[in-house]
Structure formats: C-alpha cells, structure tokens
XYZ file of N, CA and C in Angstrom:
561
model
N 0.838 -1.189 0.000
C 0.000 0.000 0.000
C 0.879 1.248 0.000
N 0.634 2.115 -0.950
C 1.420 3.334 -1.067
C 1.010 4.328 0.006
N 2.003 4.879 0.702
C 1.729 5.866 1.745
C 2.146 7.276 1.348
N 3.147 7.386 0.501
C 3.662 8.692 0.103
C 4.028 8.661 -1.372
N 4.235 9.818 -1.915
C 4.734 9.960 -3.278
C 6.208 10.351 -3.191
N 7.045 9.689 -3.975
C 8.450 10.075 -4.017
C 8.573 11.565 -4.317
N 7.779 12.051 -5.265
C 7.862 13.467 -5.646
C 7.429 14.417 -4.540
N 6.732 13.956 -3.537
C 6.300 14.828 -2.441
C 7.265 14.832 -1.268
N 8.309 14.039 -1.324
C 9.265 13.999 -0.220
C 10.036 15.296 -0.067
N 9.917 16.193 -1.015
C 10.616 17.476 -0.946
C 10.214 18.263 0.289
N 9.077 17.946 0.844
C 8.574 18.694 2.001
C 9.249 18.306 3.312
N 9.990 17.207 3.301
C 10.614 16.709 4.522
C 12.093 17.084 4.517
N 12.585 17.618 5.614
C 14.007 17.938 5.692
C 14.544 17.511 7.055
N 15.845 17.429 7.150
C 16.484 17.052 8.410
C 17.603 18.048 8.686
N 17.471 18.836 9.731
C 18.529 19.795 10.064
C 19.863 19.082 10.300
N 20.923 19.690 9.824
C 22.260 19.133 10.037
C 22.713 18.150 8.985
N 21.823 17.725 8.103
C 22.211 16.788 7.047
C 22.708 17.587 5.849
N 23.900 17.264 5.396
C 24.475 17.898 4.217
C 24.530 16.840 3.116
N 23.971 17.171 1.968
C 23.967 16.265 0.816
C 24.712 16.974 -0.306
N 25.758 16.308 -0.815
C 26.604 16.942 -1.827
C 27.061 15.919 -2.861
N 27.335 16.397 -4.082
C 27.875 15.481 -5.093
C 29.210 14.904 -4.631
N 29.490 13.694 -5.063
C 30.729 12.999 -4.723
C 31.842 13.468 -5.656
N 32.986 13.797 -5.099
C 34.163 14.140 -5.889
C 34.985 12.892 -6.177
N 35.787 12.943 -7.228
C 36.619 11.784 -7.602
C 37.495 11.317 -6.449
N 38.051 12.256 -5.701
C 38.955 11.887 -4.609
C 38.234 11.175 -3.461
N 36.913 11.292 -3.402
C 36.134 10.661 -2.333
C 35.696 9.227 -2.655
N 35.795 8.826 -3.908
C 35.230 7.546 -4.333
C 35.757 6.357 -3.521
N 37.071 6.166 -3.379
C 37.525 4.978 -2.635
C 36.983 4.909 -1.204
N 37.019 6.013 -0.487
C 36.529 6.005 0.902
C 35.028 5.748 0.952
N 34.278 6.317 0.040
C 32.830 6.115 0.048
C 32.469 4.683 -0.345
N 33.226 4.098 -1.244
C 32.966 2.699 -1.595
C 33.332 1.779 -0.430
N 34.380 2.111 0.299
C 34.696 1.347 1.512
C 33.527 1.403 2.490
N 32.958 2.592 2.649
C 31.792 2.772 3.519
C 30.618 1.917 3.024
N 30.381 1.937 1.723
C 29.208 1.284 1.143
C 29.328 -0.235 1.049
N 30.536 -0.767 1.014
C 30.683 -2.212 0.816
C 30.161 -3.043 1.983
N 29.970 -2.431 3.131
C 29.382 -3.188 4.247
C 27.955 -3.619 3.912
N 27.255 -2.838 3.103
C 25.887 -3.141 2.701
C 25.810 -3.781 1.316
N 26.708 -3.384 0.419
C 26.712 -3.883 -0.955
C 28.143 -4.316 -1.286
N 28.521 -5.554 -0.949
C 29.909 -6.004 -1.110
C 30.484 -5.853 -2.517
N 29.668 -5.982 -3.542
C 30.172 -5.890 -4.911
C 30.760 -4.510 -5.212
N 30.433 -3.506 -4.427
C 30.958 -2.162 -4.662
C 32.456 -2.052 -4.397
N 33.024 -3.025 -3.707
C 34.455 -2.991 -3.411
C 35.296 -2.884 -4.683
N 34.800 -3.405 -5.774
C 35.556 -3.376 -7.026
C 34.992 -2.377 -8.037
N 34.211 -1.424 -7.573
C 33.503 -0.523 -8.484
C 34.142 0.849 -8.652
N 35.351 1.064 -8.138
C 35.965 2.396 -8.198
C 36.010 2.926 -9.627
N 36.466 2.110 -10.564
C 36.583 2.571 -11.952
C 35.212 2.873 -12.560
N 34.236 2.020 -12.295
C 32.890 2.246 -12.837
C 32.298 3.542 -12.296
N 32.421 3.773 -10.996
C 31.881 4.996 -10.406
C 32.613 6.218 -10.955
N 33.926 6.127 -11.085
C 34.695 7.248 -11.630
C 34.250 7.579 -13.055
N 34.018 6.553 -13.872
C 33.549 6.786 -15.252
C 32.192 7.483 -15.247
N 31.301 7.021 -14.376
C 29.954 7.590 -14.338
C 29.991 9.049 -13.898
N 30.727 9.367 -12.823
C 30.703 10.759 -12.359
C 31.564 11.676 -13.217
N 32.471 11.109 -14.012
C 33.193 11.932 -14.982
C 32.218 12.431 -16.039
N 31.305 11.577 -16.447
C 30.311 11.962 -17.464
C 29.213 12.835 -16.870
N 28.788 12.499 -15.646
C 27.714 13.270 -15.013
C 28.014 13.407 -13.522
N 28.479 14.577 -13.149
C 28.909 14.823 -11.764
C 27.748 14.811 -10.767
N 26.514 14.734 -11.258
C 25.349 14.696 -10.371
C 24.817 13.273 -10.210
N 25.665 12.286 -10.475
C 25.236 10.891 -10.409
C 25.425 10.258 -9.034
N 26.368 10.735 -8.254
C 26.621 10.137 -6.939
C 26.639 11.235 -5.885
N 25.963 10.981 -4.776
C 25.798 11.957 -3.701
C 26.199 11.330 -2.372
N 26.760 12.141 -1.512
C 27.144 11.687 -0.180
C 26.289 12.435 0.844
N 25.866 11.714 1.880
C 25.104 12.304 2.986
C 26.053 12.413 4.171
N 26.135 13.610 4.758
C 26.993 13.813 5.927
C 26.230 14.552 7.016
N 26.575 14.226 8.236
C 26.119 15.011 9.380
C 27.228 14.959 10.421
N 27.382 16.043 11.107
C 28.434 16.158 12.122
C 29.795 15.776 11.561
N 30.026 16.092 10.286
C 31.307 15.830 9.649
C 31.575 14.386 9.279
N 30.624 13.499 9.497
C 30.815 12.077 9.200
C 29.947 11.656 8.024
N 30.472 10.731 7.223
C 29.689 10.155 6.133
C 28.601 9.287 6.736
N 27.366 9.525 6.316
C 26.218 8.766 6.811
C 25.555 7.942 5.724
N 25.828 8.292 4.467
C 25.190 7.548 3.398
C 25.669 7.978 2.028
N 25.300 7.175 1.035
C 25.651 7.412 -0.360
C 24.425 7.077 -1.209
N 24.165 7.879 -2.229
C 23.080 7.634 -3.172
C 23.677 7.801 -4.563
N 23.635 6.745 -5.364
C 24.162 6.813 -6.726
C 23.058 6.477 -7.718
N 23.008 7.234 -8.787
C 21.989 7.027 -9.817
C 22.607 7.221 -11.185
N 21.981 6.607 -12.171
C 22.423 6.739 -13.549
C 21.389 7.556 -14.303
N 21.831 8.638 -14.902
C 20.960 9.520 -15.679
C 20.953 8.999 -17.117
N 19.934 8.228 -17.442
C 19.903 7.505 -18.712
C 19.457 8.374 -19.888
N 20.106 8.148 -21.018
C 19.650 8.733 -22.281
C 18.475 7.885 -22.768
N 17.838 8.294 -23.853
C 16.743 7.493 -24.421
C 17.259 6.100 -24.794
N 18.469 6.031 -25.332
C 19.057 4.738 -25.684
C 19.344 3.910 -24.428
N 19.759 4.567 -23.367
C 20.014 3.881 -22.101
C 18.742 3.315 -21.504
N 17.652 4.076 -21.580
C 16.364 3.587 -21.086
C 15.910 2.386 -21.904
N 16.065 2.474 -23.204
C 15.688 1.336 -24.058
C 16.501 0.095 -23.694
N 17.812 0.263 -23.517
C 18.675 -0.867 -23.153
C 18.265 -1.435 -21.791
N 17.920 -0.570 -20.847
C 17.482 -1.032 -19.525
C 16.213 -1.873 -19.651
N 15.230 -1.369 -20.378
C 13.958 -2.081 -20.506
C 14.098 -3.391 -21.280
N 15.074 -3.461 -22.160
C 15.322 -4.700 -22.919
C 16.202 -5.683 -22.146
N 16.737 -5.244 -21.003
C 17.619 -6.099 -20.221
C 19.030 -6.146 -20.777
N 19.396 -5.165 -21.568
C 20.708 -5.124 -22.214
C 21.644 -4.098 -21.595
N 21.267 -3.516 -20.488
C 22.061 -2.473 -19.834
C 22.931 -3.117 -18.767
N 24.226 -2.883 -18.805
C 25.145 -3.420 -17.806
C 25.158 -2.483 -16.596
N 24.400 -2.835 -15.580
C 24.297 -1.971 -14.401
C 25.559 -2.019 -13.543
N 26.366 -3.058 -13.679
C 27.597 -3.161 -12.900
C 28.721 -2.295 -13.445
N 28.750 -2.131 -14.749
C 29.781 -1.330 -15.410
C 29.116 -0.602 -16.581
N 28.357 0.453 -16.266
C 27.545 1.125 -17.291
C 28.376 1.742 -18.415
N 27.844 1.625 -19.601
C 28.435 2.272 -20.773
C 28.085 3.756 -20.688
N 29.081 4.634 -20.560
C 28.788 6.063 -20.429
C 27.969 6.633 -21.585
N 28.068 6.037 -22.774
C 27.317 6.568 -23.910
C 25.809 6.374 -23.743
N 25.395 5.569 -22.768
C 23.970 5.347 -22.514
C 23.444 6.248 -21.400
N 24.290 7.163 -20.946
C 23.891 8.144 -19.930
C 24.088 9.543 -20.504
N 23.464 10.521 -19.857
C 23.606 11.900 -20.324
C 24.709 12.603 -19.540
N 25.226 13.657 -20.128
C 26.269 14.464 -19.489
C 25.647 15.395 -18.438
N 26.471 15.878 -17.546
C 26.037 16.845 -16.540
C 25.311 17.998 -17.228
N 24.154 18.357 -16.718
C 23.377 19.472 -17.251
C 22.355 19.090 -18.308
N 22.455 17.877 -18.855
C 21.483 17.420 -19.847
C 20.314 16.737 -19.154
N 19.148 16.833 -19.760
C 17.954 16.196 -19.208
C 17.961 14.706 -19.529
N 17.837 13.847 -18.521
C 17.793 12.409 -18.784
C 16.409 11.957 -19.231
N 16.363 10.847 -19.952
C 15.080 10.234 -20.322
C 14.509 9.480 -19.130
N 15.379 8.968 -18.263
C 14.979 8.223 -17.066
C 16.153 8.223 -16.100
N 15.874 7.841 -14.865
C 16.913 7.755 -13.846
C 16.853 6.372 -13.218
N 18.013 5.711 -13.181
C 18.116 4.384 -12.582
C 18.821 4.512 -11.237
N 18.163 4.035 -10.176
C 18.800 4.049 -8.858
C 19.869 2.975 -8.875
N 21.112 3.395 -8.822
C 22.250 2.491 -8.966
C 22.611 1.846 -7.635
N 22.722 2.640 -6.590
C 23.050 2.106 -5.266
C 22.686 3.122 -4.202
N 22.129 2.643 -3.104
C 21.834 3.501 -1.956
C 22.305 2.771 -0.707
N 23.160 3.425 0.041
C 23.598 2.914 1.334
C 23.474 4.076 2.301
N 22.522 3.963 3.208
C 22.291 5.050 4.147
C 21.660 4.509 5.424
N 22.386 3.667 6.144
C 21.805 3.095 7.355
C 21.419 4.191 8.345
N 20.164 4.163 8.736
C 19.674 5.150 9.693
C 19.413 6.527 9.119
N 19.902 6.793 7.923
C 19.740 8.118 7.318
C 19.001 8.033 5.987
N 18.529 6.858 5.635
C 17.938 6.667 4.311
C 16.820 7.650 4.036
N 15.906 7.811 4.962
C 14.756 8.677 4.678
C 15.177 10.124 4.474
N 16.079 10.628 5.302
C 16.512 12.017 5.165
C 17.266 12.223 3.851
N 18.138 11.282 3.511
C 18.887 11.402 2.267
C 18.002 11.280 1.046
N 17.064 10.345 1.085
C 16.151 10.172 -0.051
C 15.291 11.415 -0.233
N 14.898 12.039 0.850
C 14.134 13.290 0.749
C 14.963 14.381 0.077
N 16.243 14.455 0.422
C 17.121 15.441 -0.206
C 17.283 15.155 -1.696
N 17.407 13.888 -2.062
C 17.519 13.520 -3.479
C 16.213 13.857 -4.198
N 15.074 13.618 -3.552
C 13.788 13.967 -4.152
C 13.730 15.473 -4.445
N 14.210 16.282 -3.519
C 14.246 17.742 -3.745
C 15.113 18.059 -4.962
N 16.287 17.451 -5.037
C 17.194 17.678 -6.164
C 16.522 17.293 -7.485
N 15.806 16.179 -7.491
C 15.193 15.676 -8.725
C 13.927 16.425 -9.130
N 13.579 17.477 -8.413
C 12.464 18.318 -8.816
C 12.891 19.400 -9.810
N 14.192 19.550 -10.026
C 14.673 20.527 -11.003
C 14.032 20.235 -12.361
N 13.814 21.267 -13.135
C 13.123 21.131 -14.415
C 13.675 20.008 -15.286
N 14.988 19.866 -15.368
C 15.552 18.861 -16.280
C 15.324 17.432 -15.805
N 14.927 17.252 -14.544
C 14.692 15.910 -14.009
C 13.211 15.597 -13.769
N 12.362 16.585 -13.740
C 10.979 16.437 -13.266
C 10.143 15.428 -14.046
N 10.495 15.148 -15.292
C 9.721 14.172 -16.068
C 10.482 12.866 -16.308
N 11.642 12.707 -15.700
C 12.420 11.470 -15.852
C 11.906 10.444 -14.841
N 11.191 9.445 -15.332
C 10.701 8.393 -14.434
C 11.881 7.683 -13.787
N 11.639 7.122 -12.608
C 12.683 6.476 -11.829
C 12.548 4.958 -11.937
N 13.674 4.274 -12.052
C 13.702 2.819 -12.153
C 14.668 2.266 -11.113
N 14.301 1.122 -10.542
C 15.172 0.481 -9.558
C 14.692 -0.928 -9.275
N 15.630 -1.819 -8.983
C 15.232 -3.132 -8.478
C 15.277 -3.083 -6.946
N 14.311 -3.645 -6.275
C 14.434 -3.715 -4.816
C 15.514 -4.738 -4.470
N 16.435 -4.373 -3.604
C 17.546 -5.278 -3.297
C 17.435 -5.925 -1.926
N 16.553 -5.401 -1.100
C 16.316 -5.991 0.221
C 14.819 -5.956 0.498
N 14.365 -6.723 1.469
C 12.940 -6.702 1.833
C 12.538 -5.315 2.336
N 13.318 -4.690 3.243
C 12.948 -3.325 3.647
C 12.981 -2.338 2.479
N 13.947 -2.528 1.564
C 14.019 -1.663 0.390
C 12.799 -1.816 -0.498
N 12.334 -3.041 -0.680
C 11.131 -3.292 -1.479
C 9.920 -2.634 -0.833
N 9.839 -2.729 0.478
C 8.725 -2.108 1.203
C 8.755 -0.585 1.051
N 9.951 -0.009 1.188
C 10.098 1.441 1.031
C 9.711 1.871 -0.376
N 10.188 1.136 -1.379
C 9.843 1.490 -2.758
C 8.339 1.432 -2.984
N 7.685 0.392 -2.496
C 6.226 0.283 -2.654
C 5.528 1.435 -1.951
N 6.011 1.796 -0.772
C 5.412 2.903 -0.025
C 5.579 4.238 -0.728
N 6.593 4.348 -1.598
C 6.853 5.593 -2.319
C 6.256 5.608 -3.720
N 5.561 4.534 -4.106
C 4.875 4.535 -5.393
C 5.561 3.785 -6.515
N 6.636 3.058 -6.240
C 7.274 2.241 -7.272
C 6.427 1.001 -7.522
N 6.288 0.620 -8.787
C 5.520 -0.551 -9.168
C 6.330 -1.392 -10.151
N 6.122 -2.705 -10.157
C 6.841 -3.556 -11.122
C 6.546 -3.111 -12.553
N 7.552 -3.235 -13.389
C 7.404 -2.904 -14.799
C 7.972 -4.071 -15.608
N 7.319 -4.393 -16.702
C 7.800 -5.473 -17.565
C 9.071 -5.005 -18.263
N 10.112 -5.819 -18.148
C 11.386 -5.473 -18.777
C 12.218 -6.735 -18.922
N 13.383 -6.565 -19.499
C 14.314 -7.666 -19.632
C 15.073 -7.962 -18.350
N 14.892 -7.134 -17.323
C 15.502 -7.367 -16.014
C 14.441 -7.885 -15.061
N 14.752 -8.933 -14.328
C 13.771 -9.409 -13.345
C 13.634 -8.391 -12.217
N 12.417 -8.186 -11.789
C 12.136 -7.364 -10.613
C 12.480 -5.885 -10.761
N 12.407 -5.349 -11.970
C 12.610 -3.915 -12.151
C 11.315 -3.191 -11.801
N 11.434 -2.100 -11.060
C 10.281 -1.290 -10.659
C 10.447 0.122 -11.216
N 9.295 0.784 -11.392
C 9.303 2.137 -11.943
C 8.424 3.038 -11.092
N 8.890 4.261 -10.930
C 8.072 5.309 -10.331
C 7.766 6.300 -11.445
N 6.484 6.440 -11.768
C 6.069 7.393 -12.792
C 5.932 8.749 -12.116
N 6.703 9.691 -12.598
C 6.719 11.033 -12.007
C 5.343 11.680 -12.136
N 4.977 12.453 -11.152
C 3.667 13.107 -11.132
C 3.466 13.941 -12.393
N 4.513 14.574 -12.873
C 4.410 15.401 -14.081
C 4.014 14.588 -15.307
N 4.235 13.271 -15.289
C 3.926 12.422 -16.445
C 2.543 11.774 -16.367
N 1.920 11.810 -15.246
C 0.634 11.122 -15.096
C -0.474 11.878 -15.806
N -1.222 11.147 -16.577
C -2.343 11.756 -17.291
C -1.915 12.562 -18.499
N -0.593 12.601 -18.779
C -0.115 13.395 -19.913
C -0.119 12.619 -21.207
N -0.317 11.304 -21.113
C -0.243 10.479 -22.297
C 1.186 10.116 -22.657
N 2.170 10.632 -21.887
C 3.570 10.346 -22.180
C 4.004 8.970 -21.709
N 3.372 8.482 -20.651
C 3.813 7.213 -20.045
C 2.601 6.409 -19.638
N 2.637 5.138 -19.952
C 1.608 4.231 -19.485
C 1.909 3.930 -18.016
N 0.974 4.229 -17.131
C 1.202 4.026 -15.707
C 0.832 2.629 -15.259
N 0.470 1.755 -16.160
C 0.113 0.347 -15.894
C -0.778 0.261 -14.700
C-alpha cells in the first residue's frame, strides 16, 4: 500500500544533514563505507569514476556532524540507455557512459544504482527527491530493483511498481508530471 509519493518527499528535511555530489577523490573512501551493505561495490571504483566523470550529479554523499552517513548513486539515462534497460541489455555493474547523459542534460529516465544510508535513508532520499524536482529531471521516471525486503517495502510505499522489462524485478516510479499526460503508461 502506497503511503507517500516520491515526488512529495521534498517537504521533509532534516537539520544538520548535508547532501553533496561525490568528488573523484572521495570515491575509494565512500565505496569502503558502502561495501558493508553492498559487497560488490568494493571493485567498483573505476565504474563509479567513469559515471561521475560523465555526469557529476550521479553520486551523492550524505553527511552530518562531519561524518559520512550515506551514499546515493543514480544513472541519468539517455533514451538509448532507457531502451537498453527495458530490454535487459544495460550493464548496471559497469555502465556504458554513452547510454547516460552528461552533466546538465535532461535524462530520459533515472536508474537508482546504489543507496547505502543506514539510519539516514529517509533524510537522504528526501534530499535527493528535492534535487530531482529541477526542471531537467521532473519528467524522468525512476527505475530500480528492490535489493532488500525493507528496500522493497520502502519502494512500494513511495509509489514504485513492477514494470515489464528484460531485467527481473525492475520497478518504476512514474513522475507526477507524467501522469495523465499520455507520455507514459502508468500500468
């Protein structure tokens, strides 16, 4: 049962939480932080560096009291990238940069690549929701596979629904701006 809209999370904030794009020099330390939750990230330094070189708004760090509290990484897909994702031909472990858009370009869709934010997930996700309200992102539907039972529950509560694709268990959140516009079938 859906309780909230991802697009409405902009109304929630947490004092003291700083959310900022990840710099290249921060990647190894942030991946060390994230591997406790997602072990495969231990070998992802090159992939993350390639992604943020193309789009510096792809990975975000959550900090409070000067300490890293979480990481949120997403892929800003081009139309070709969205097509590859829906066909199951997109390599999510080592994304082809040509299937993503450059910093400042409007994506066709956004794929949640990785989120690690123990205890801070809601505050960080709210900050990301605020960021994704910018004009160039407002109509980019969100895609993600649930990776844990709590994650699946959170996604359902935020309006993500299963979508038919070449990837098992891919879910989509249809942005409010797209509903009723005829641009996207909301299934």
